[in-house]
JSON list of N, CA and C in Angstrom, two decimals:
[
{"chain": "A", "resi": 1, "resn": "ALA", "atom": "N", "xyz": [-9.43, -18.15, -5.42]},
{"chain": "A", "resi": 1, "resn": "ALA", "atom": "CA", "xyz": [-10.04, -16.30, -5.55]},
{"chain": "A", "resi": 1, "resn": "ALA", "atom": "C", "xyz": [-9.98, -16.42, -7.11]},
{"chain": "A", "resi": 2, "resn": "ASP", "atom": "N", "xyz": [-11.11, -15.42, -7.63]},
{"chain": "A", "resi": 2, "resn": "ASP", "atom": "CA", "xyz": [-11.35, -15.27, -9.20]},
{"chain": "A", "resi": 2, "resn": "ASP", "atom": "C", "xyz": [-10.38, -14.17, -9.50]},
{"chain": "A", "resi": 3, "resn": "SER", "atom": "N", "xyz": [-9.64, -13.86, -10.65]},
{"chain": "A", "resi": 3, "resn": "SER", "atom": "CA", "xyz": [-8.53, -12.94, -11.05]},
{"chain": "A", "resi": 3, "resn": "SER", "atom": "C", "xyz": [-9.58, -11.70, -11.39]},
{"chain": "A", "resi": 4, "resn": "ALA", "atom": "N", "xyz": [-10.82, -11.28, -12.00]},
{"chain": "A", "resi": 4, "resn": "ALA", "atom": "CA", "xyz": [-11.94, -10.36, -11.48]},
{"chain": "A", "resi": 4, "resn": "ALA", "atom": "C", "xyz": [-12.04, -9.85, -10.22]},
{"chain": "A", "resi": 5, "resn": "ALA", "atom": "N", "xyz": [-12.33, -10.54, -9.45]},
{"chain": "A", "resi": 5, "resn": "ALA", "atom": "CA", "xyz": [-12.21, -10.35, -7.79]},
{"chain": "A", "resi": 5, "resn": "ALA", "atom": "C", "xyz": [-10.77, -9.27, -7.05]},
{"chain": "A", "resi": 6, "resn": "GLN", "atom": "N", "xyz": [-9.54, -10.39, -7.92]},
{"chain": "A", "resi": 6, "resn": "GLN", "atom": "CA", "xyz": [-8.33, -10.29, -6.96]},
{"chain": "A", "resi": 6, "resn": "GLN", "atom": "C", "xyz": [-7.66, -8.40, -7.72]},
{"chain": "A", "resi": 7, "resn": "GLU", "atom": "N", "xyz": [-8.44, -8.39, -9.03]},
{"chain": "A", "resi": 7, "resn": "GLU", "atom": "CA", "xyz": [-7.95, -7.54, -9.49]},
{"chain": "A", "resi": 7, "resn": "GLU", "atom": "C", "xyz": [-8.89, -5.85, -8.70]},
{"chain": "A", "resi": 8, "resn": "ASN", "atom": "N", "xyz": [-9.80, -6.46, -8.90]},
{"chain": "A", "resi": 8, "resn": "ASN", "atom": "CA", "xyz": [-10.67, -5.64, -7.73]},
{"chain": "A", "resi": 8, "resn": "ASN", "atom": "C", "xyz": [-10.16, -5.15, -6.71]},
{"chain": "A", "resi": 9, "resn": "ASP", "atom": "N", "xyz": [-10.10, -5.80, -5.62]},
{"chain": "A", "resi": 9, "resn": "ASP", "atom": "CA", "xyz": [-8.86, -5.64, -4.62]},
{"chain": "A", "resi": 9, "resn": "ASP", "atom": "C", "xyz": [-7.49, -5.14, -4.44]},
{"chain": "A", "resi": 10, "resn": "PHE", "atom": "N", "xyz": [-6.61, -5.55, -5.28]},
{"chain": "A", "resi": 10, "resn": "PHE", "atom": "CA", "xyz": [-5.62, -4.38, -5.94]},
{"chain": "A", "resi": 10, "resn": "PHE", "atom": "C", "xyz": [-6.09, -3.11, -6.00]},
{"chain": "A", "resi": 11, "resn": "GLN", "atom": "N", "xyz": [-7.39, -3.09, -6.86]},
{"chain": "A", "resi": 11, "resn": "GLN", "atom": "CA", "xyz": [-7.61, -1.40, -7.38]},
{"chain": "A", "resi": 11, "resn": "GLN", "atom": "C", "xyz": [-7.70, -1.15, -6.01]},
{"chain": "A", "resi": 12, "resn": "GLN", "atom": "N", "xyz": [-8.17, -1.44, -4.59]},
{"chain": "A", "resi": 12, "resn": "GLN", "atom": "CA", "xyz": [-8.90, -0.73, -3.44]},
{"chain": "A", "resi": 12, "resn": "GLN", "atom": "C", "xyz": [-7.36, -0.35, -2.97]},
{"chain": "A", "resi": 13, "resn": "VAL", "atom": "N", "xyz": [-6.76, -1.20, -2.90]},
{"chain": "A", "resi": 13, "resn": "VAL", "atom": "CA", "xyz": [-5.62, -1.34, -2.19]},
{"chain": "A", "resi": 13, "resn": "VAL", "atom": "C", "xyz": [-4.52, -0.06, -3.04]},
{"chain": "A", "resi": 14, "resn": "ARG", "atom": "N", "xyz": [-4.56, 0.08, -3.90]},
{"chain": "A", "resi": 14, "resn": "ARG", "atom": "CA", "xyz": [-3.97, 0.99, -5.48]},
{"chain": "A", "resi": 14, "resn": "ARG", "atom": "C", "xyz": [-4.47, 2.11, -4.12]},
{"chain": "A", "resi": 15, "resn": "GLU", "atom": "N", "xyz": [-5.66, 2.67, -4.19]},
{"chain": "A", "resi": 15, "resn": "GLU", "atom": "CA", "xyz": [-6.23, 3.85, -3.94]},
{"chain": "A", "resi": 15, "resn": "GLU", "atom": "C", "xyz": [-5.85, 4.04, -2.45]},
{"chain": "A", "resi": 16, "resn": "ILE", "atom": "N", "xyz": [-5.66, 3.12, -1.70]},
{"chain": "A", "resi": 16, "resn": "ILE", "atom": "CA", "xyz": [-5.03, 3.51, -0.43]},
{"chain": "A", "resi": 16, "resn": "ILE", "atom": "C", "xyz": [-3.72, 3.71, -0.34]},
{"chain": "A", "resi": 17, "resn": "LEU", "atom": "N", "xyz": [-2.99, 3.25, -1.24]},
{"chain": "A", "resi": 17, "resn": "LEU", "atom": "CA", "xyz": [-1.57, 3.50, -0.97]},
{"chain": "A", "resi": 17, "resn": "LEU", "atom": "C", "xyz": [-1.34, 5.12, -1.83]},
{"chain": "A", "resi": 18, "resn": "ASN", "atom": "N", "xyz": [-2.52, 5.38, -2.37]},
{"chain": "A", "resi": 18, "resn": "ASN", "atom": "CA", "xyz": [-1.72, 6.45, -3.90]},
{"chain": "A", "resi": 18, "resn": "ASN", "atom": "C", "xyz": [-2.31, 7.66, -2.76]},
{"chain": "A", "resi": 19, "resn": "THR", "atom": "N", "xyz": [-3.40, 7.44, -2.24]},
{"chain": "A", "resi": 19, "resn": "THR", "atom": "CA", "xyz": [-4.14, 8.03, -1.22]},
{"chain": "A", "resi": 19, "resn": "THR", "atom": "C", "xyz": [-3.17, 8.69, 0.09]},
{"chain": "A", "resi": 20, "resn": "TYR", "atom": "N", "xyz": [-2.65, 7.37, 0.83]},
{"chain": "A", "resi": 20, "resn": "TYR", "atom": "CA", "xyz": [-2.19, 8.27, 1.93]},
{"chain": "A", "resi": 20, "resn": "TYR", "atom": "C", "xyz": [-0.20, 7.76, 2.23]},
{"chain": "A", "resi": 21, "resn": "CYS", "atom": "N", "xyz": [0.26, 7.73, 0.61]},
{"chain": "A", "resi": 21, "resn": "CYS", "atom": "CA", "xyz": [1.24, 6.83, 0.40]},
{"chain": "A", "resi": 21, "resn": "CYS", "atom": "C", "xyz": [2.60, 8.11, -0.31]},
{"chain": "A", "resi": 22, "resn": "SER", "atom": "N", "xyz": [1.96, 7.96, -0.87]},
{"chain": "A", "resi": 22, "resn": "SER", "atom": "CA", "xyz": [2.15, 8.58, -2.59]},
{"chain": "A", "resi": 22, "resn": "SER", "atom": "C", "xyz": [3.08, 9.92, -2.69]},
{"chain": "A", "resi": 23, "resn": "ASN", "atom": "N", "xyz": [2.71, 11.19, -1.71]},
{"chain": "A", "resi": 23, "resn": "ASN", "atom": "CA", "xyz": [3.37, 11.89, -1.56]},
{"chain": "A", "resi": 23, "resn": "ASN", "atom": "C", "xyz": [5.08, 12.03, -1.20]},
{"chain": "A", "resi": 24, "resn": "CYS", "atom": "N", "xyz": [5.04, 10.60, -0.29]},
{"chain": "A", "resi": 24, "resn": "CYS", "atom": "CA", "xyz": [6.36, 10.97, 0.07]},
{"chain": "A", "resi": 24, "resn": "CYS", "atom": "C", "xyz": [7.25, 9.05, -0.54]},
{"chain": "A", "resi": 25, "resn": "HIS", "atom": "N", "xyz": [6.28, 8.44, -0.84]},
{"chain": "A", "resi": 25, "resn": "HIS", "atom": "CA", "xyz": [7.08, 7.18, -1.54]},
{"chain": "A", "resi": 25, "resn": "HIS", "atom": "C", "xyz": [6.32, 7.10, -2.81]},
{"chain": "A", "resi": 26, "resn": "ARG", "atom": "N", "xyz": [7.00, 7.28, -3.62]},
{"chain": "A", "resi": 26, "resn": "ARG", "atom": "CA", "xyz": [6.86, 6.88, -5.42]},
{"chain": "A", "resi": 26, "resn": "ARG", "atom": "C", "xyz": [8.10, 7.86, -6.15]},
{"chain": "A", "resi": 27, "resn": "GLY", "atom": "N", "xyz": [9.01, 6.81, -7.40]},
{"chain": "A", "resi": 27, "resn": "GLY", "atom": "CA", "xyz": [9.12, 7.55, -8.33]},
{"chain": "A", "resi": 27, "resn": "GLY", "atom": "C", "xyz": [10.84, 7.63, -7.18]},
{"chain": "A", "resi": 28, "resn": "ASP", "atom": "N", "xyz": [11.48, 8.57, -7.66]},
{"chain": "A", "resi": 28, "resn": "ASP", "atom": "CA", "xyz": [13.52, 8.51, -7.69]},
{"chain": "A", "resi": 28, "resn": "ASP", "atom": "C", "xyz": [13.26, 8.85, -6.68]},
{"chain": "A", "resi": 29, "resn": "SER", "atom": "N", "xyz": [12.50, 10.15, -5.98]},
{"chain": "A", "resi": 29, "resn": "SER", "atom": "CA", "xyz": [13.10, 10.38, -4.17]},
{"chain": "A", "resi": 29, "resn": "SER", "atom": "C", "xyz": [11.75, 9.98, -3.48]},
{"chain": "A", "resi": 30, "resn": "ALA", "atom": "N", "xyz": [11.47, 8.79, -3.97]},
{"chain": "A", "resi": 30, "resn": "ALA", "atom": "CA", "xyz": [10.87, 7.85, -2.72]},
{"chain": "A", "resi": 30, "resn": "ALA", "atom": "C", "xyz": [11.47, 7.78, -0.92]},
{"chain": "A", "resi": 31, "resn": "GLU", "atom": "N", "xyz": [11.04, 7.84, -0.19]},
{"chain": "A", "resi": 31, "resn": "GLU", "atom": "CA", "xyz": [11.90, 7.92, 0.82]},
{"chain": "A", "resi": 31, "resn": "GLU", "atom": "C", "xyz": [11.72, 6.31, 1.57]},
{"chain": "A", "resi": 32, "resn": "ALA", "atom": "N", "xyz": [12.84, 6.54, 2.34]},
{"chain": "A", "resi": 32, "resn": "ALA", "atom": "CA", "xyz": [12.87, 5.04, 2.47]},
{"chain": "A", "resi": 32, "resn": "ALA", "atom": "C", "xyz": [13.18, 3.65, 1.74]},
{"chain": "A", "resi": 33, "resn": "ASP", "atom": "N", "xyz": [13.42, 4.60, -0.12]},
{"chain": "A", "resi": 33, "resn": "ASP", "atom": "CA", "xyz": [13.59, 3.07, -0.61]},
{"chain": "A", "resi": 33, "resn": "ASP", "atom": "C", "xyz": [12.23, 2.24, -0.94]},
{"chain": "A", "resi": 34, "resn": "VAL", "atom": "N", "xyz": [11.03, 2.98, -0.30]},
{"chain": "A", "resi": 34, "resn": "VAL", "atom": "CA", "xyz": [9.42, 2.58, -0.67]},
{"chain": "A", "resi": 34, "resn": "VAL", "atom": "C", "xyz": [9.16, 3.51, -1.37]},
{"chain": "A", "resi": 35, "resn": "ASP", "atom": "N", "xyz": [8.89, 2.12, -3.03]},
{"chain": "A", "resi": 35, "resn": "ASP", "atom": "CA", "xyz": [8.25, 3.11, -4.38]},
{"chain": "A", "resi": 35, "resn": "ASP", "atom": "C", "xyz": [7.28, 2.61, -4.53]},
{"chain": "A", "resi": 36, "resn": "ILE", "atom": "N", "xyz": [6.78, 2.83, -4.30]},
{"chain": "A", "resi": 36, "resn": "ILE", "atom": "CA", "xyz": [4.69, 2.00, -4.14]},
{"chain": "A", "resi": 36, "resn": "ILE", "atom": "C", "xyz": [4.45, 2.07, -6.21]},
{"chain": "A", "resi": 37, "resn": "GLU", "atom": "N", "xyz": [5.53, 2.92, -6.74]},
{"chain": "A", "resi": 37, "resn": "GLU", "atom": "CA", "xyz": [5.25, 2.95, -8.23]},
{"chain": "A", "resi": 37, "resn": "GLU", "atom": "C", "xyz": [5.74, 1.22, -8.04]},
{"chain": "A", "resi": 38, "resn": "GLN", "atom": "N", "xyz": [6.21, 0.40, -7.91]},
{"chain": "A", "resi": 38, "resn": "GLN", "atom": "CA", "xyz": [6.75, -0.45, -8.15]},
{"chain": "A", "resi": 38, "resn": "GLN", "atom": "C", "xyz": [5.66, -1.59, -8.12]},
{"chain": "A", "resi": 39, "resn": "LEU", "atom": "N", "xyz": [4.94, -0.97, -7.59]},
{"chain": "A", "resi": 39, "resn": "LEU", "atom": "CA", "xyz": [3.41, -2.20, -7.10]},
{"chain": "A", "resi": 39, "resn": "LEU", "atom": "C", "xyz": [2.29, -1.93, -7.69]},
{"chain": "A", "resi": 40, "resn": "VAL", "atom": "N", "xyz": [2.17, -1.65, -9.17]},
{"chain": "A", "resi": 40, "resn": "VAL", "atom": "CA", "xyz": [1.20, -1.50, -10.44]},
{"chain": "A", "resi": 40, "resn": "VAL", "atom": "C", "xyz": [0.37, -2.02, -10.82]},
{"chain": "A", "resi": 41, "resn": "SER", "atom": "N", "xyz": [0.40, -3.58, -10.23]},
{"chain": "A", "resi": 41, "resn": "SER", "atom": "CA", "xyz": [-0.39, -5.18, -11.00]},
{"chain": "A", "resi": 41, "resn": "SER", "atom": "C", "xyz": [-0.41, -5.86, -9.37]},
{"chain": "A", "resi": 42, "resn": "ASP", "atom": "N", "xyz": [-1.45, -6.31, -9.31]},
{"chain": "A", "resi": 42, "resn": "ASP", "atom": "CA", "xyz": [-1.66, -6.91, -7.99]},
{"chain": "A", "resi": 42, "resn": "ASP", "atom": "C", "xyz": [-0.68, -8.62, -8.47]},
{"chain": "A", "resi": 43, "resn": "GLN", "atom": "N", "xyz": [-0.30, -8.66, -10.05]},
{"chain": "A", "resi": 43, "resn": "GLN", "atom": "CA", "xyz": [0.88, -9.67, -9.48]},
{"chain": "A", "resi": 43, "resn": "GLN", "atom": "C", "xyz": [2.14, -9.09, -8.94]},
{"chain": "A", "resi": 44, "resn": "SER", "atom": "N", "xyz": [2.33, -7.67, -9.72]},
{"chain": "A", "resi": 44, "resn": "SER", "atom": "CA", "xyz": [4.07, -7.14, -8.58]},
{"chain": "A", "resi": 44, "resn": "SER", "atom": "C", "xyz": [2.95, -6.88, -7.58]},
{"chain": "A", "resi": 45, "resn": "PHE", "atom": "N", "xyz": [1.96, -6.61, -7.09]},
{"chain": "A", "resi": 45, "resn": "PHE", "atom": "CA", "xyz": [2.38, -6.15, -5.77]},
{"chain": "A", "resi": 45, "resn": "PHE", "atom": "C", "xyz": [2.39, -7.82, -4.52]},
{"chain": "A", "resi": 46, "resn": "ARG", "atom": "N", "xyz": [2.08, -9.16, -5.52]},
{"chain": "A", "resi": 46, "resn": "ARG", "atom": "CA", "xyz": [1.90, -10.73, -4.82]},
{"chain": "A", "resi": 46, "resn": "ARG", "atom": "C", "xyz": [3.91, -10.75, -4.74]},
{"chain": "A", "resi": 47, "resn": "GLN", "atom": "N", "xyz": [4.29, -10.03, -6.01]},
{"chain": "A", "resi": 47, "resn": "GLN", "atom": "CA", "xyz": [5.66, -10.69, -6.37]},
{"chain": "A", "resi": 47, "resn": "GLN", "atom": "C", "xyz": [7.01, -10.18, -5.40]},
{"chain": "A", "resi": 48, "resn": "ASN", "atom": "N", "xyz": [6.56, -8.66, -5.70]},
{"chain": "A", "resi": 48, "resn": "ASN", "atom": "CA", "xyz": [7.53, -8.15, -4.71]},
{"chain": "A", "resi": 48, "resn": "ASN", "atom": "C", "xyz": [7.32, -8.07, -2.91]},
{"chain": "A", "resi": 49, "resn": "THR", "atom": "N", "xyz": [7.19, -9.26, -2.93]},
{"chain": "A", "resi": 49, "resn": "THR", "atom": "CA", "xyz": [7.17, -9.26, -1.45]},
{"chain": "A", "resi": 49, "resn": "THR", "atom": "C", "xyz": [7.88, -8.81, -0.51]},
{"chain": "A", "resi": 50, "resn": "ALA", "atom": "N", "xyz": [8.94, -8.33, -0.48]},
{"chain": "A", "resi": 50, "resn": "ALA", "atom": "CA", "xyz": [9.89, -7.68, 0.97]},
{"chain": "A", "resi": 50, "resn": "ALA", "atom": "C", "xyz": [9.36, -6.09, 0.16]},
{"chain": "A", "resi": 51, "resn": "LEU", "atom": "N", "xyz": [8.36, -5.48, -0.91]},
{"chain": "A", "resi": 51, "resn": "LEU", "atom": "CA", "xyz": [8.31, -4.40, -0.82]},
{"chain": "A", "resi": 51, "resn": "LEU", "atom": "C", "xyz": [6.81, -4.27, 0.20]},
{"chain": "A", "resi": 52, "resn": "THR", "atom": "N", "xyz": [5.92, -5.46, -0.70]},
{"chain": "A", "resi": 52, "resn": "THR", "atom": "CA", "xyz": [4.56, -5.40, -0.03]},
{"chain": "A", "resi": 52, "resn": "THR", "atom": "C", "xyz": [4.77, -5.84, 1.51]},
{"chain": "A", "resi": 53, "resn": "GLN", "atom": "N", "xyz": [5.54, -6.21, 2.61]},
{"chain": "A", "resi": 53, "resn": "GLN", "atom": "CA", "xyz": [5.71, -6.92, 3.36]},
{"chain": "A", "resi": 53, "resn": "GLN", "atom": "C", "xyz": [5.90, -5.64, 4.60]},
{"chain": "A", "resi": 54, "resn": "LYS", "atom": "N", "xyz": [6.68, -4.58, 3.76]},
{"chain": "A", "resi": 54, "resn": "LYS", "atom": "CA", "xyz": [6.95, -3.37, 4.48]},
{"chain": "A", "resi": 54, "resn": "LYS", "atom": "C", "xyz": [6.11, -2.42, 4.70]},
{"chain": "A", "resi": 55, "resn": "VAL", "atom": "N", "xyz": [5.41, -2.32, 3.10]},
{"chain": "A", "resi": 55, "resn": "VAL", "atom": "CA", "xyz": [4.41, -1.55, 3.39]},
{"chain": "A", "resi": 55, "resn": "VAL", "atom": "C", "xyz": [3.04, -2.24, 4.20]},
{"chain": "A", "resi": 56, "resn": "VAL", "atom": "N", "xyz": [2.70, -3.17, 4.58]},
{"chain": "A", "resi": 56, "resn": "VAL", "atom": "CA", "xyz": [1.91, -3.90, 5.15]},
{"chain": "A", "resi": 56, "resn": "VAL", "atom": "C", "xyz": [2.33, -3.27, 6.73]},
{"chain": "A", "resi": 57, "resn": "GLU", "atom": "N", "xyz": [3.73, -3.80, 6.73]},
{"chain": "A", "resi": 57, "resn": "GLU", "atom": "CA", "xyz": [4.13, -4.03, 8.59]},
{"chain": "A", "resi": 57, "resn": "GLU", "atom": "C", "xyz": [3.55, -2.76, 9.19]},
{"chain": "A", "resi": 58, "resn": "THR", "atom": "N", "xyz": [4.15, -1.12, 8.35]},
{"chain": "A", "resi": 58, "resn": "THR", "atom": "CA", "xyz": [4.58, 0.23, 8.78]},
{"chain": "A", "resi": 58, "resn": "THR", "atom": "C", "xyz": [2.85, 0.46, 9.07]},
{"chain": "A", "resi": 59, "resn": "LEU", "atom": "N", "xyz": [1.42, -0.28, 8.00]},
{"chain": "A", "resi": 59, "resn": "LEU", "atom": "CA", "xyz": [0.95, 0.78, 7.83]},
{"chain": "A", "resi": 59, "resn": "LEU", "atom": "C", "xyz": [-0.24, 0.22, 9.35]},
{"chain": "A", "resi": 60, "resn": "GLU", "atom": "N", "xyz": [0.15, -1.09, 9.30]},
{"chain": "A", "resi": 60, "resn": "GLU", "atom": "CA", "xyz": [-0.43, -2.11, 10.19]},
{"chain": "A", "resi": 60, "resn": "GLU", "atom": "C", "xyz": [-0.45, -1.93, 12.23]},
{"chain": "A", "resi": 61, "resn": "GLN", "atom": "N", "xyz": [1.30, -1.24, 12.25]},
{"chain": "A", "resi": 61, "resn": "GLN", "atom": "CA", "xyz": [1.62, -1.05, 13.46]},
{"chain": "A", "resi": 61, "resn": "GLN", "atom": "C", "xyz": [1.57, 0.36, 13.52]},
{"chain": "A", "resi": 62, "resn": "ASN", "atom": "N", "xyz": [0.73, 1.46, 12.68]},
{"chain": "A", "resi": 62, "resn": "ASN", "atom": "CA", "xyz": [0.72, 2.55, 12.61]},
{"chain": "A", "resi": 62, "resn": "ASN", "atom": "C", "xyz": [1.74, 3.10, 12.80]},
{"chain": "A", "resi": 63, "resn": "GLN", "atom": "N", "xyz": [2.78, 3.13, 12.03]},
{"chain": "A", "resi": 63, "resn": "GLN", "atom": "CA", "xyz": [4.24, 3.74, 12.00]},
{"chain": "A", "resi": 63, "resn": "GLN", "atom": "C", "xyz": [4.03, 4.85, 10.45]},
{"chain": "A", "resi": 64, "resn": "MET", "atom": "N", "xyz": [3.10, 4.19, 10.10]},
{"chain": "A", "resi": 64, "resn": "MET", "atom": "CA", "xyz": [3.68, 5.45, 8.92]},
{"chain": "A", "resi": 64, "resn": "MET", "atom": "C", "xyz": [1.80, 5.32, 8.31]},
{"chain": "A", "resi": 65, "resn": "PRO", "atom": "N", "xyz": [1.22, 6.44, 7.95]},
{"chain": "A", "resi": 65, "resn": "PRO", "atom": "CA", "xyz": [1.85, 7.45, 7.42]},
{"chain": "A", "resi": 65, "resn": "PRO", "atom": "C", "xyz": [2.14, 8.23, 8.93]},
{"chain": "A", "resi": 66, "resn": "PRO", "atom": "N", "xyz": [2.94, 9.05, 9.16]},
{"chain": "A", "resi": 66, "resn": "PRO", "atom": "CA", "xyz": [3.59, 9.88, 9.68]},
{"chain": "A", "resi": 66, "resn": "PRO", "atom": "C", "xyz": [2.57, 10.52, 10.79]},
{"chain": "A", "resi": 67, "resn": "ALA", "atom": "N", "xyz": [2.03, 10.35, 12.02]},
{"chain": "A", "resi": 67, "resn": "ALA", "atom": "CA", "xyz": [1.18, 11.21, 12.94]},
{"chain": "A", "resi": 67, "resn": "ALA", "atom": "C", "xyz": [0.43, 12.74, 12.30]},
{"chain": "A", "resi": 68, "resn": "ASP", "atom": "N", "xyz": [1.31, 13.36, 11.66]},
{"chain": "A", "resi": 68, "resn": "ASP", "atom": "CA", "xyz": [0.72, 14.66, 12.07]},
{"chain": "A", "resi": 68, "resn": "ASP", "atom": "C", "xyz": [0.49, 14.62, 9.87]},
{"chain": "A", "resi": 69, "resn": "SER", "atom": "N", "xyz": [-0.06, 13.14, 9.21]},
{"chain": "A", "resi": 69, "resn": "SER", "atom": "CA", "xyz": [-1.00, 12.94, 8.18]},
{"chain": "A", "resi": 69, "resn": "SER", "atom": "C", "xyz": [-1.93, 12.73, 8.14]},
{"chain": "A", "resi": 70, "resn": "GLN", "atom": "N", "xyz": [-2.54, 12.56, 6.84]},
{"chain": "A", "resi": 70, "resn": "GLN", "atom": "CA", "xyz": [-4.03, 12.22, 6.92]},
{"chain": "A", "resi": 70, "resn": "GLN", "atom": "C", "xyz": [-3.15, 10.34, 6.88]},
{"chain": "A", "resi": 71, "resn": "GLN", "atom": "N", "xyz": [-4.72, 10.36, 8.01]},
{"chain": "A", "resi": 71, "resn": "GLN", "atom": "CA", "xyz": [-4.18, 8.67, 8.33]},
{"chain": "A", "resi": 71, "resn": "GLN", "atom": "C", "xyz": [-5.62, 7.39, 8.18]},
{"chain": "A", "resi": 72, "resn": "PRO", "atom": "N", "xyz": [-5.21, 6.96, 7.15]},
{"chain": "A", "resi": 72, "resn": "PRO", "atom": "CA", "xyz": [-6.00, 5.46, 7.05]},
{"chain": "A", "resi": 72, "resn": "PRO", "atom": "C", "xyz": [-6.99, 5.45, 7.79]},
{"chain": "A", "resi": 73, "resn": "ASN", "atom": "N", "xyz": [-8.60, 5.13, 7.45]},
{"chain": "A", "resi": 73, "resn": "ASN", "atom": "CA", "xyz": [-9.15, 4.68, 8.46]},
{"chain": "A", "resi": 73, "resn": "ASN", "atom": "C", "xyz": [-8.74, 3.07, 9.16]},
{"chain": "A", "resi": 74, "resn": "GLU", "atom": "N", "xyz": [-9.46, 2.39, 10.60]},
{"chain": "A", "resi": 74, "resn": "GLU", "atom": "CA", "xyz": [-9.68, 0.83, 10.75]},
{"chain": "A", "resi": 74, "resn": "GLU", "atom": "C", "xyz": [-9.97, 0.42, 9.70]},
{"chain": "A", "resi": 75, "resn": "SER", "atom": "N", "xyz": [-10.66, 0.22, 8.59]},
{"chain": "A", "resi": 75, "resn": "SER", "atom": "CA", "xyz": [-11.11, 0.22, 7.54]},
{"chain": "A", "resi": 75, "resn": "SER", "atom": "C", "xyz": [-10.21, -0.65, 6.90]},
{"chain": "A", "resi": 76, "resn": "GLU", "atom": "N", "xyz": [-9.72, 0.69, 6.04]},
{"chain": "A", "resi": 76, "resn": "GLU", "atom": "CA", "xyz": [-8.68, 0.86, 5.50]},
{"chain": "A", "resi": 76, "resn": "GLU", "atom": "C", "xyz": [-7.39, 0.00, 5.55]},
{"chain": "A", "resi": 77, "resn": "ARG", "atom": "N", "xyz": [-6.88, -0.19, 7.44]},
{"chain": "A", "resi": 77, "resn": "ARG", "atom": "CA", "xyz": [-5.43, -0.56, 7.50]},
{"chain": "A", "resi": 77, "resn": "ARG", "atom": "C", "xyz": [-6.25, -1.97, 7.14]},
{"chain": "A", "resi": 78, "resn": "LEU", "atom": "N", "xyz": [-7.22, -2.86, 7.53]},
{"chain": "A", "resi": 78, "resn": "LEU", "atom": "CA", "xyz": [-7.75, -4.11, 8.12]},
{"chain": "A", "resi": 78, "resn": "LEU", "atom": "C", "xyz": [-7.75, -4.77, 6.61]},
{"chain": "A", "resi": 79, "resn": "PHE", "atom": "N", "xyz": [-8.13, -3.57, 5.45]},
{"chain": "A", "resi": 79, "resn": "PHE", "atom": "CA", "xyz": [-8.25, -4.31, 4.55]},
{"chain": "A", "resi": 79, "resn": "PHE", "atom": "C", "xyz": [-6.90, -4.72, 3.62]},
{"chain": "A", "resi": 80, "resn": "LEU", "atom": "N", "xyz": [-5.88, -3.95, 4.22]},
{"chain": "A", "resi": 80, "resn": "LEU", "atom": "CA", "xyz": [-4.04, -4.00, 3.73]},
{"chain": "A", "resi": 80, "resn": "LEU", "atom": "C", "xyz": [-4.15, -5.21, 4.54]},
{"chain": "A", "resi": 81, "resn": "LYS", "atom": "N", "xyz": [-4.46, -6.26, 5.02]},
{"chain": "A", "resi": 81, "resn": "LYS", "atom": "CA", "xyz": [-3.61, -7.54, 5.88]},
{"chain": "A", "resi": 81, "resn": "LYS", "atom": "C", "xyz": [-3.95, -8.61, 5.08]}
]
C-alpha cells in the first residue's frame, strides 16, 4: 500500500481513538497502561504491536469503551481491524 493511503488510514484510526479512548487512556494518568499517545504515527501504530493489539482486541470484543460511554459504530469498529 502506498504511504499516503496508509497515513490517511492512520489518521482515521487516530480520530476513532481520540473520540472514544482519549478521556481515560492518555498521558500519565492512562488507565490500564493503555496510553494512546504512544500511537502517534502509522509507524508507531505498526511497531507498538502489543499496545496496538490490546486496543484493537478490546474494541473488537466490545470490552471498551465502557457501556456507559459513547460507543463507536459498527463501521468504525470494522475499520480498526
